[in-house]
PDB file of C-alpha atoms and ligand atoms in Angstrom:
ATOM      1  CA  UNK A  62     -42.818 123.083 172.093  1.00 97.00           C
ATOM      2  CA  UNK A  63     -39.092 123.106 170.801  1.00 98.00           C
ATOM      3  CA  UNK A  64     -38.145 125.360 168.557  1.00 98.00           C
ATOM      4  CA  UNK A  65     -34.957 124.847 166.957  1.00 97.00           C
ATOM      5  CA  UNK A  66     -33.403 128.387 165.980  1.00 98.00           C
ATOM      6  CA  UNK A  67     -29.630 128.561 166.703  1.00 98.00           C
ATOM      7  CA  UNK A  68     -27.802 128.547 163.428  1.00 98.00           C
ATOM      8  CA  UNK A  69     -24.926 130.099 161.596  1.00 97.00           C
ATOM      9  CA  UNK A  70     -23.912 131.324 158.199  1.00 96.00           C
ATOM     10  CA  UNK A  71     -20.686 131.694 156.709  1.00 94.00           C
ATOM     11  CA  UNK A  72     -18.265 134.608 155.520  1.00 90.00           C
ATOM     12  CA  UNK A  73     -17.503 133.633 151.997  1.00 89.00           C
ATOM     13  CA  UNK A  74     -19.019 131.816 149.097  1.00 91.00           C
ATOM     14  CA  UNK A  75     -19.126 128.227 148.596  1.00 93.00           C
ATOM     15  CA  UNK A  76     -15.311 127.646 147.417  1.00 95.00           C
ATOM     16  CA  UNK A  77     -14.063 130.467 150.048  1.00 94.00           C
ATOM     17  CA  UNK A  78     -14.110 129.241 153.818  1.00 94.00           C
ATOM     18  CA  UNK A  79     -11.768 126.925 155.416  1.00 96.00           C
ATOM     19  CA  UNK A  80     -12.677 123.299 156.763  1.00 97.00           C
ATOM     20  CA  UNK A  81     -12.881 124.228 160.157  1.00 97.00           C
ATOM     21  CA  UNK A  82     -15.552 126.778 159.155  1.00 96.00           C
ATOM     22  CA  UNK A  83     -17.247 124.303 157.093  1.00 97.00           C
ATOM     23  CA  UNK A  84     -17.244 121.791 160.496  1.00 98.00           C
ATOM     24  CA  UNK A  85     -18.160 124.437 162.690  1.00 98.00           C
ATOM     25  CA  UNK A  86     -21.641 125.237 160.471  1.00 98.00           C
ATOM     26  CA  UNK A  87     -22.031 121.735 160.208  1.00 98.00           C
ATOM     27  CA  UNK A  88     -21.997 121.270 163.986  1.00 98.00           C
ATOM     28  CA  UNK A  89     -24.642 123.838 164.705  1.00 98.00           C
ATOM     29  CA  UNK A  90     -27.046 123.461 161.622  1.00 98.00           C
ATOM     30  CA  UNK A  91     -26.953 119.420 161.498  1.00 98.00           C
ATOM     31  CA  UNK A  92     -25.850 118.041 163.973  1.00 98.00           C
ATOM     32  CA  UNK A  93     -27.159 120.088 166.468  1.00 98.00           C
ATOM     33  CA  UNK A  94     -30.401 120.814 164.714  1.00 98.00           C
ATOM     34  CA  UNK A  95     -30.948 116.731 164.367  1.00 98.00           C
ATOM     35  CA  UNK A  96     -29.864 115.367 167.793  1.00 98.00           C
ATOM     36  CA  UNK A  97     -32.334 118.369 169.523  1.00 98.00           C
ATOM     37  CA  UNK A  98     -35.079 117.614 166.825  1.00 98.00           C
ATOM     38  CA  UNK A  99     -35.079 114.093 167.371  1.00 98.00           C
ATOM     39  CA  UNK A 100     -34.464 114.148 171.251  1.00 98.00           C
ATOM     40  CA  UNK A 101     -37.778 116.626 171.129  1.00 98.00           C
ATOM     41  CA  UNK A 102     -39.891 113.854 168.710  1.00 98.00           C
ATOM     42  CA  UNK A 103     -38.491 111.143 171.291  1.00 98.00           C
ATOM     43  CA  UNK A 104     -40.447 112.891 174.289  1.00 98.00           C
ATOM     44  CA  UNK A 105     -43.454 114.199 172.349  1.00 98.00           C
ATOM     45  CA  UNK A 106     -43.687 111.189 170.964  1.00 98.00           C
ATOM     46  CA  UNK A 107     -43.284 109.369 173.835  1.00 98.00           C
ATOM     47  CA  UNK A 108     -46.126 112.042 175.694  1.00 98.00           C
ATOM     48  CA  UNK A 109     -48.160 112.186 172.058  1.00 98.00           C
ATOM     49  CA  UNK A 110     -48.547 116.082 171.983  1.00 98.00           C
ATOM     50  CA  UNK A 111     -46.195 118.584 171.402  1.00 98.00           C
ATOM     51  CA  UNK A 112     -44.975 120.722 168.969  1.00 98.00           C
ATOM     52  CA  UNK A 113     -41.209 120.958 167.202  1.00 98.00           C
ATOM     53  CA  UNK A 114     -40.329 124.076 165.133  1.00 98.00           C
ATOM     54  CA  UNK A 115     -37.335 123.736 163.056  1.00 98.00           C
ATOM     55  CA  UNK A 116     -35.982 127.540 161.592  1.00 98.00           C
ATOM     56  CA  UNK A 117     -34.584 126.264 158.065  1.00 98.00           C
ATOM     57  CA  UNK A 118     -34.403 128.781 154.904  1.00 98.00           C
ATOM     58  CA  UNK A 119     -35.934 129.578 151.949  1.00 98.00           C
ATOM     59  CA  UNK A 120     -32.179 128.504 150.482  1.00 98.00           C
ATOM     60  CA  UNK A 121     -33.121 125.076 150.807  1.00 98.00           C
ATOM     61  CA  UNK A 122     -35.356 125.689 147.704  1.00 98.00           C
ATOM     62  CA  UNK A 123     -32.986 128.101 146.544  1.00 97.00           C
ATOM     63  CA  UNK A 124     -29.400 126.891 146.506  1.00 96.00           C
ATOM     64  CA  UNK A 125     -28.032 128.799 143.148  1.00 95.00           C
ATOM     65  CA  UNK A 126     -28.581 132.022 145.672  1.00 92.00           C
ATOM     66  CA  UNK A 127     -26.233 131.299 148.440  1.00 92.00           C
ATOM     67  CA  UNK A 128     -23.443 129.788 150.005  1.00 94.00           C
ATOM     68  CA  UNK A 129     -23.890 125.740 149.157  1.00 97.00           C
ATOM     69  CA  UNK A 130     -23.271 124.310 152.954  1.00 97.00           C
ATOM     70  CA  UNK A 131     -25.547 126.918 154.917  1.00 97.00           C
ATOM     71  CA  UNK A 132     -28.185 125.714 151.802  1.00 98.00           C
ATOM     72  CA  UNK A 133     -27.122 122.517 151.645  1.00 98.00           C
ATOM     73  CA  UNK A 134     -27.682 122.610 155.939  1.00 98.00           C
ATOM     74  CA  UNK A 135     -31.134 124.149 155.290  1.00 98.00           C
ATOM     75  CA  UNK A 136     -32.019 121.684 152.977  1.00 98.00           C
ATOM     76  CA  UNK A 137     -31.198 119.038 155.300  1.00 98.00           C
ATOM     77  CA  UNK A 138     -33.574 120.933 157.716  1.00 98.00           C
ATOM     78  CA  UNK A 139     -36.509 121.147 155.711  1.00 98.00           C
ATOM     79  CA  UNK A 140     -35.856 117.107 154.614  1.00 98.00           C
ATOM     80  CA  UNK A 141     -35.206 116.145 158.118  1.00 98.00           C
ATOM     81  CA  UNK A 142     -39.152 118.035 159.044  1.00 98.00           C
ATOM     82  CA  UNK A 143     -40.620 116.035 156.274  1.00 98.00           C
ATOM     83  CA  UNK A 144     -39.554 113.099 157.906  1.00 98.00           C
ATOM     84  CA  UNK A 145     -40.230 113.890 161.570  1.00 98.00           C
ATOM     85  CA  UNK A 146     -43.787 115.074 160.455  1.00 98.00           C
ATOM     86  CA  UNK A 147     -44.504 111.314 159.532  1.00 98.00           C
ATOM     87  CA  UNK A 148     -43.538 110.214 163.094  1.00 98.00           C
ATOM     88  CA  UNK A 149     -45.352 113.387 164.419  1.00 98.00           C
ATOM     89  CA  UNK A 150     -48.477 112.141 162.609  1.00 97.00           C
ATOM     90  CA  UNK A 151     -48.275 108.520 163.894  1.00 98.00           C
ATOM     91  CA  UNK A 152     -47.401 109.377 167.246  1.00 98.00           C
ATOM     92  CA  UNK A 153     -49.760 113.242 167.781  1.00 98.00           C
ATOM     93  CA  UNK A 154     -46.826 115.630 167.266  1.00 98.00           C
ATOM     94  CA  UNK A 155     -46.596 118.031 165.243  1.00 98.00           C
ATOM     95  CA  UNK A 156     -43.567 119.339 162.939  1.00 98.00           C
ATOM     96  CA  UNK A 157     -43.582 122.928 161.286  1.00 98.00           C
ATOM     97  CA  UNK A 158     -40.272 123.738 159.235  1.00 98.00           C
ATOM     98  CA  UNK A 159     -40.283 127.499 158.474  1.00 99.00           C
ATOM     99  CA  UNK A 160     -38.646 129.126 155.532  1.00 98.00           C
ATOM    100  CA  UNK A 161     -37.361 132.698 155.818  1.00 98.00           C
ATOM    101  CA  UNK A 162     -35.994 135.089 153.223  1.00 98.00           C
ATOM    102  CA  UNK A 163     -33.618 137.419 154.341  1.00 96.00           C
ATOM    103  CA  UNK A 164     -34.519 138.542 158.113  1.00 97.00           C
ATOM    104  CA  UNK A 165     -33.344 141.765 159.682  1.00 96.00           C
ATOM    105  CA  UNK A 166     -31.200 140.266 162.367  1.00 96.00           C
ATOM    106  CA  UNK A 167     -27.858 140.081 163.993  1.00 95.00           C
ATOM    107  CA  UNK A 168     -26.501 136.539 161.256  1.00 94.00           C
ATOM    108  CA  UNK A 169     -25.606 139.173 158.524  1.00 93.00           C
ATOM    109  CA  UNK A 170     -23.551 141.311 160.347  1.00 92.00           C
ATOM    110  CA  UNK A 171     -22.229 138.194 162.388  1.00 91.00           C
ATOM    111  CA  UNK A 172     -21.037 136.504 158.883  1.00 89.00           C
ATOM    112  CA  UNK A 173     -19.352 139.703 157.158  1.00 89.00           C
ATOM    113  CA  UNK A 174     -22.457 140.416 155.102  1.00 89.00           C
ATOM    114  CA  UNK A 175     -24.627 143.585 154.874  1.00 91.00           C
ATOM    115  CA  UNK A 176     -28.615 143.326 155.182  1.00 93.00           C
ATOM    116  CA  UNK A 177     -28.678 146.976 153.770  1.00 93.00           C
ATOM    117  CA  UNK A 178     -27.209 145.924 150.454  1.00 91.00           C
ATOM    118  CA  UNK A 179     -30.514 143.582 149.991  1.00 92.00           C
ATOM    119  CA  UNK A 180     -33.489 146.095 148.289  1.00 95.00           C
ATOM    120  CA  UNK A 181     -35.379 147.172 151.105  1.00 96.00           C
ATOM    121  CA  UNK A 182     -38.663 144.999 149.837  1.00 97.00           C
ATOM    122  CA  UNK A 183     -36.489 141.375 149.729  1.00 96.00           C
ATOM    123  CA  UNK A 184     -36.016 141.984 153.530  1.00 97.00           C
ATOM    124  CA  UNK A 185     -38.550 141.304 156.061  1.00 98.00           C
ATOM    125  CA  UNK A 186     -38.849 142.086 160.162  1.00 97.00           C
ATOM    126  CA  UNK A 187     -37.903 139.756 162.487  1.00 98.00           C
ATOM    127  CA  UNK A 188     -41.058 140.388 164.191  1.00 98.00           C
ATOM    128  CA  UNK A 189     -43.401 139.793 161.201  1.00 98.00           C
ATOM    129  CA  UNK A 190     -41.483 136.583 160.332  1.00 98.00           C
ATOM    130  CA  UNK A 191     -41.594 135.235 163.924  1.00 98.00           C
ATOM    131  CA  UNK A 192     -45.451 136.548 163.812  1.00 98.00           C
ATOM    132  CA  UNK A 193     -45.967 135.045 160.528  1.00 98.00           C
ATOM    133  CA  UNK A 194     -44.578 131.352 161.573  1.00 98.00           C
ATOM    134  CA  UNK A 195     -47.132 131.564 164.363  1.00 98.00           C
ATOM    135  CA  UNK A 196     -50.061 131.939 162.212  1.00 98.00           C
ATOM    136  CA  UNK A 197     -48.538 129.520 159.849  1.00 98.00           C
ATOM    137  CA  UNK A 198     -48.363 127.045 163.371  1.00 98.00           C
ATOM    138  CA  UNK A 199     -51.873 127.884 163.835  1.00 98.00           C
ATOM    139  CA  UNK A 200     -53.199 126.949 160.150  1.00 98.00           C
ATOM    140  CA  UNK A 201     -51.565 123.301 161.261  1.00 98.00           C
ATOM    141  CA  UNK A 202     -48.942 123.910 158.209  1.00 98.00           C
ATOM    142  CA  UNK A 203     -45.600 121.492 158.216  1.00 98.00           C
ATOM    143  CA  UNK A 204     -43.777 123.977 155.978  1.00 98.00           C
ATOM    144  CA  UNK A 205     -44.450 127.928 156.779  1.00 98.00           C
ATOM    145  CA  UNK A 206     -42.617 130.343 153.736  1.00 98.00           C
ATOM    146  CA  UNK A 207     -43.232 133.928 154.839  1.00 98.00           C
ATOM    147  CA  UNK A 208     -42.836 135.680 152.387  1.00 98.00           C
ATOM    148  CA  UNK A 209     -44.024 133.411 149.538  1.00 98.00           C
ATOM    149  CA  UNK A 210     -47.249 135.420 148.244  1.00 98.00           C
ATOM    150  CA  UNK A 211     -48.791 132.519 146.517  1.00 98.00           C
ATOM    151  CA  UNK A 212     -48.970 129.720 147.941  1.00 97.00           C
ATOM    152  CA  UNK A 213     -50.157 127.887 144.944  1.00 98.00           C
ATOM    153  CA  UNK A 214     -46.040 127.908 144.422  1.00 98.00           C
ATOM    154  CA  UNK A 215     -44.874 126.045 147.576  1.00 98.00           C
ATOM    155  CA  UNK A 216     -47.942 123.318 147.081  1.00 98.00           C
ATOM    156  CA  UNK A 217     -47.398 122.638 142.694  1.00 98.00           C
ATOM    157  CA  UNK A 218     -43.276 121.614 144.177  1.00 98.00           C
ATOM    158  CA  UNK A 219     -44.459 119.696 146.747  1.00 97.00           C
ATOM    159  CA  UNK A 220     -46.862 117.990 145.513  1.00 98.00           C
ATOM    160  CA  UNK A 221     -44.922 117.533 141.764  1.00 98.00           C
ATOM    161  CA  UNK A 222     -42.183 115.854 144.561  1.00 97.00           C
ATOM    162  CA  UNK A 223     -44.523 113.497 146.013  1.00 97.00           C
ATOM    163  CA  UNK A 224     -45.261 112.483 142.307  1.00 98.00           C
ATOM    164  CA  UNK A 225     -42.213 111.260 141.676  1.00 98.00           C
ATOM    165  CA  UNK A 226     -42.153 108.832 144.553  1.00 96.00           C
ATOM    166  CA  UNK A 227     -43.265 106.041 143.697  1.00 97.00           C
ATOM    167  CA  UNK A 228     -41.205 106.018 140.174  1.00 97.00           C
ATOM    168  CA  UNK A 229     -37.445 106.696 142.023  1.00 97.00           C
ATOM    169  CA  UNK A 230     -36.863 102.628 143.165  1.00 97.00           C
ATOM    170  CA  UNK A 231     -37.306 100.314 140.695  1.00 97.00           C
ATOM    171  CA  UNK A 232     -35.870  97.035 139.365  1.00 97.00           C
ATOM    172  CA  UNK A 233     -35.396  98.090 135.659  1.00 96.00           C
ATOM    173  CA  UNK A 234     -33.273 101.074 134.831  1.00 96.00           C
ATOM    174  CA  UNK A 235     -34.738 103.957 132.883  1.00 97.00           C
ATOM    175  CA  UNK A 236     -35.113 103.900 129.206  1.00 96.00           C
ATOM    176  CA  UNK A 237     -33.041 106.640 128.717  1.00 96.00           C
ATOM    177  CA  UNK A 238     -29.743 105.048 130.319  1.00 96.00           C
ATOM    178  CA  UNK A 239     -29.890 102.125 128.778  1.00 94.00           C
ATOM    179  CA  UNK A 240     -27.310 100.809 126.539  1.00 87.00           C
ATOM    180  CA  UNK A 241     -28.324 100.060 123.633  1.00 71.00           C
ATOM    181  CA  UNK A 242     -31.226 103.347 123.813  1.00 56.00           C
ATOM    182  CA  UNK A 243     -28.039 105.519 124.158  1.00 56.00           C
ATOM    183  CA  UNK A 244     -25.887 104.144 121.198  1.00 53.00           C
TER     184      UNK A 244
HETATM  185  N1  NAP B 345     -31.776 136.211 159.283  1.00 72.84           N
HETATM  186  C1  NAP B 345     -32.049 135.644 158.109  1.00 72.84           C
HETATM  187  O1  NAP B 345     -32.025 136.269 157.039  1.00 72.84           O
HETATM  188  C2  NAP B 345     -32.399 134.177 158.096  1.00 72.84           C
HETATM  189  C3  NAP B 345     -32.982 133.659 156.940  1.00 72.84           C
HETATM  190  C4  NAP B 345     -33.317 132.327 156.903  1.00 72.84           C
HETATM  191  C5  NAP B 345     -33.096 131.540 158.006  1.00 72.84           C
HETATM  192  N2  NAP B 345     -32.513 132.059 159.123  1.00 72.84           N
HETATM  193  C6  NAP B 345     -32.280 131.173 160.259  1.00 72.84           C
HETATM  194  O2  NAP B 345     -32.905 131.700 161.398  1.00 72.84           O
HETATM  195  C7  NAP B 345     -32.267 131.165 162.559  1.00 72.84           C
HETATM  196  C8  NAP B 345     -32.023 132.288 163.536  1.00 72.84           C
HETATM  197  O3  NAP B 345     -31.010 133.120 162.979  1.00 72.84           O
HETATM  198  P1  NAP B 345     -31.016 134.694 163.123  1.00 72.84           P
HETATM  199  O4  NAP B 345     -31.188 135.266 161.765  1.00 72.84           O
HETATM  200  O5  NAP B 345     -31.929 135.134 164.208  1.00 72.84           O
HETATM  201  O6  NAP B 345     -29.488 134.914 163.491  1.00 72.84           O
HETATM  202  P2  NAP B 345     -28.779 135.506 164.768  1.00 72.84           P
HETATM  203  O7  NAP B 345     -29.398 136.815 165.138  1.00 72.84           O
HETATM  204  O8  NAP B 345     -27.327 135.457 164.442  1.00 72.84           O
HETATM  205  O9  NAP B 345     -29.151 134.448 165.884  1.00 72.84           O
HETATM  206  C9  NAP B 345     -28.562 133.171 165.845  1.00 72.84           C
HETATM  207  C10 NAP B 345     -28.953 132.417 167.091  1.00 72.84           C
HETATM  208  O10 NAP B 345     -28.229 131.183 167.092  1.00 72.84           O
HETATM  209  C11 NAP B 345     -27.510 131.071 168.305  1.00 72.84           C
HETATM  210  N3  NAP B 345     -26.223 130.436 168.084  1.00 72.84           N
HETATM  211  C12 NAP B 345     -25.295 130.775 167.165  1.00 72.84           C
HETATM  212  N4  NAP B 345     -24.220 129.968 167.265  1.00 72.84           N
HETATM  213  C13 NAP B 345     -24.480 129.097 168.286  1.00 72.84           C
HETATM  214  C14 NAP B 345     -23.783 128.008 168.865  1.00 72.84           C
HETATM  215  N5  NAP B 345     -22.584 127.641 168.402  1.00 72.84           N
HETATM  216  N6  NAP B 345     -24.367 127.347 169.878  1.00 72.84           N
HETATM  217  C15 NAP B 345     -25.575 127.714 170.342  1.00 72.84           C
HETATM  218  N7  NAP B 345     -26.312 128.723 169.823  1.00 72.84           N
HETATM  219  C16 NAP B 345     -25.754 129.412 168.809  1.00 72.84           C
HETATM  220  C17 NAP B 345     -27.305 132.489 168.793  1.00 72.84           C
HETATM  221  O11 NAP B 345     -27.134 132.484 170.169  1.00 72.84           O
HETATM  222  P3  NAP B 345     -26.248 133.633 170.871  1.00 72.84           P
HETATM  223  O12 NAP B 345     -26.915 134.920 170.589  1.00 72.84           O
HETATM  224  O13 NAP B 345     -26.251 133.228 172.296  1.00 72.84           O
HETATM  225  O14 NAP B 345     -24.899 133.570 170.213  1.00 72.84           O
HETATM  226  C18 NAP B 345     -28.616 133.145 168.364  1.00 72.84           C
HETATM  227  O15 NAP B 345     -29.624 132.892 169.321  1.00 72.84           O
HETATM  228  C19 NAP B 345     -30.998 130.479 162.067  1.00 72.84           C
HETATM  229  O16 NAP B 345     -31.203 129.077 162.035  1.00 72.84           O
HETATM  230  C20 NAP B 345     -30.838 131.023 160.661  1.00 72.84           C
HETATM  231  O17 NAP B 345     -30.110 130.156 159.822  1.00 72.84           O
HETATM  232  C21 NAP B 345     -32.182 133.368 159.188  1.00 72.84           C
END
């Protein structure tokens, strides 16, 4: 099993941190997170068992919320699992993207922010998240969201997203853009 935790946040909001800031969260929540990720479904795949668990965020569903690269970074997470999970299928892995909320750990304090100011029911344990992503592991799920209390939620976006794929390539442009619709 892999699982691929190490990740950063930043001090300021989206329009507030420097560009070596912006690199440095880059580094460690892309590019790190995708060269380990796909080095791990490169030997699993290659053994046909094994297990890769990539810690994204709810703020990849969430973006208005939060600072847009640590989303935007997130988001990249949760997109690159989707994907992996298709090779993990083919080739008897298995990819789990989980999906905190705000976790009582050391990243607040680390990026300027404080947990405290959160009300204390948006703010879950570390321990019942990391327990929580295990049972998720165990149901066999490919996206685990702690704290989301109905899972009816999480399954209407995904699936409403899967809908849409096979209208988004397609020879003739939408009615609504063309030309002479628009005049
Ligand atoms: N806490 C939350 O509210 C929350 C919510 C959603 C998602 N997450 C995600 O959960 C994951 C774990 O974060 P956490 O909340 O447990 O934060 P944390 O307490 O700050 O832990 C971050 C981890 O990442 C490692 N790390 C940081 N910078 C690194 C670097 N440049 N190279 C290698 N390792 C590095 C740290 O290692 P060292 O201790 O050795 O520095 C530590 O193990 C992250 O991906 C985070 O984005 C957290």
């Amino acid at each position: 099993m892999f699982v691929n935790n190490a990740g950063m946040s930043l001090n300021g909001g989206t329009l507030e941190n420097s560009a070596s800031e912006i690199e440095a969260i880059i580094a460690l929540n892309i590019t790190a997170a995708a060269r380990l990720a796909i080095a791990a479904g490169k030997a699993f795949g290659a053994r046909g068992k094994g297990a890769i668990v990539n810690i994204a965020s709810v703020l990849a569903l969430a973006p208005e919320q939060f600072e847009g690269v640590y989303s935007g970074s997130k988001a990249f997470l949760l997109n690159l699992s989707h994907a992996l999970a298709v090779n993990g299928r083919e080739k008897g892995f298995h990819v789990q993207a989980v999906l905190p909320g705000a976790t009582r750990t050391e990243i607040w304090e680390r990026s300027g922010k404080d947990i405290d100011a959160f009300p204390a029911e948006m703010v879950m344990s570390a321990d019942d998240l990391v327990d929580a992503a295990l049972t998720g592991l165990d149901r066999g799920e490919e996206v685990t969201i702690p704290p989301l209390a109905d899972e009816g939620q999480w399954k209407a976006y995904y699936a409403a997203r899967l809908a849409m794929g096979p209208n988004l390539s397609r020879r003739d442009v939408a009615e609504r853009y063309r030309a002479s619709e628009a005049v």
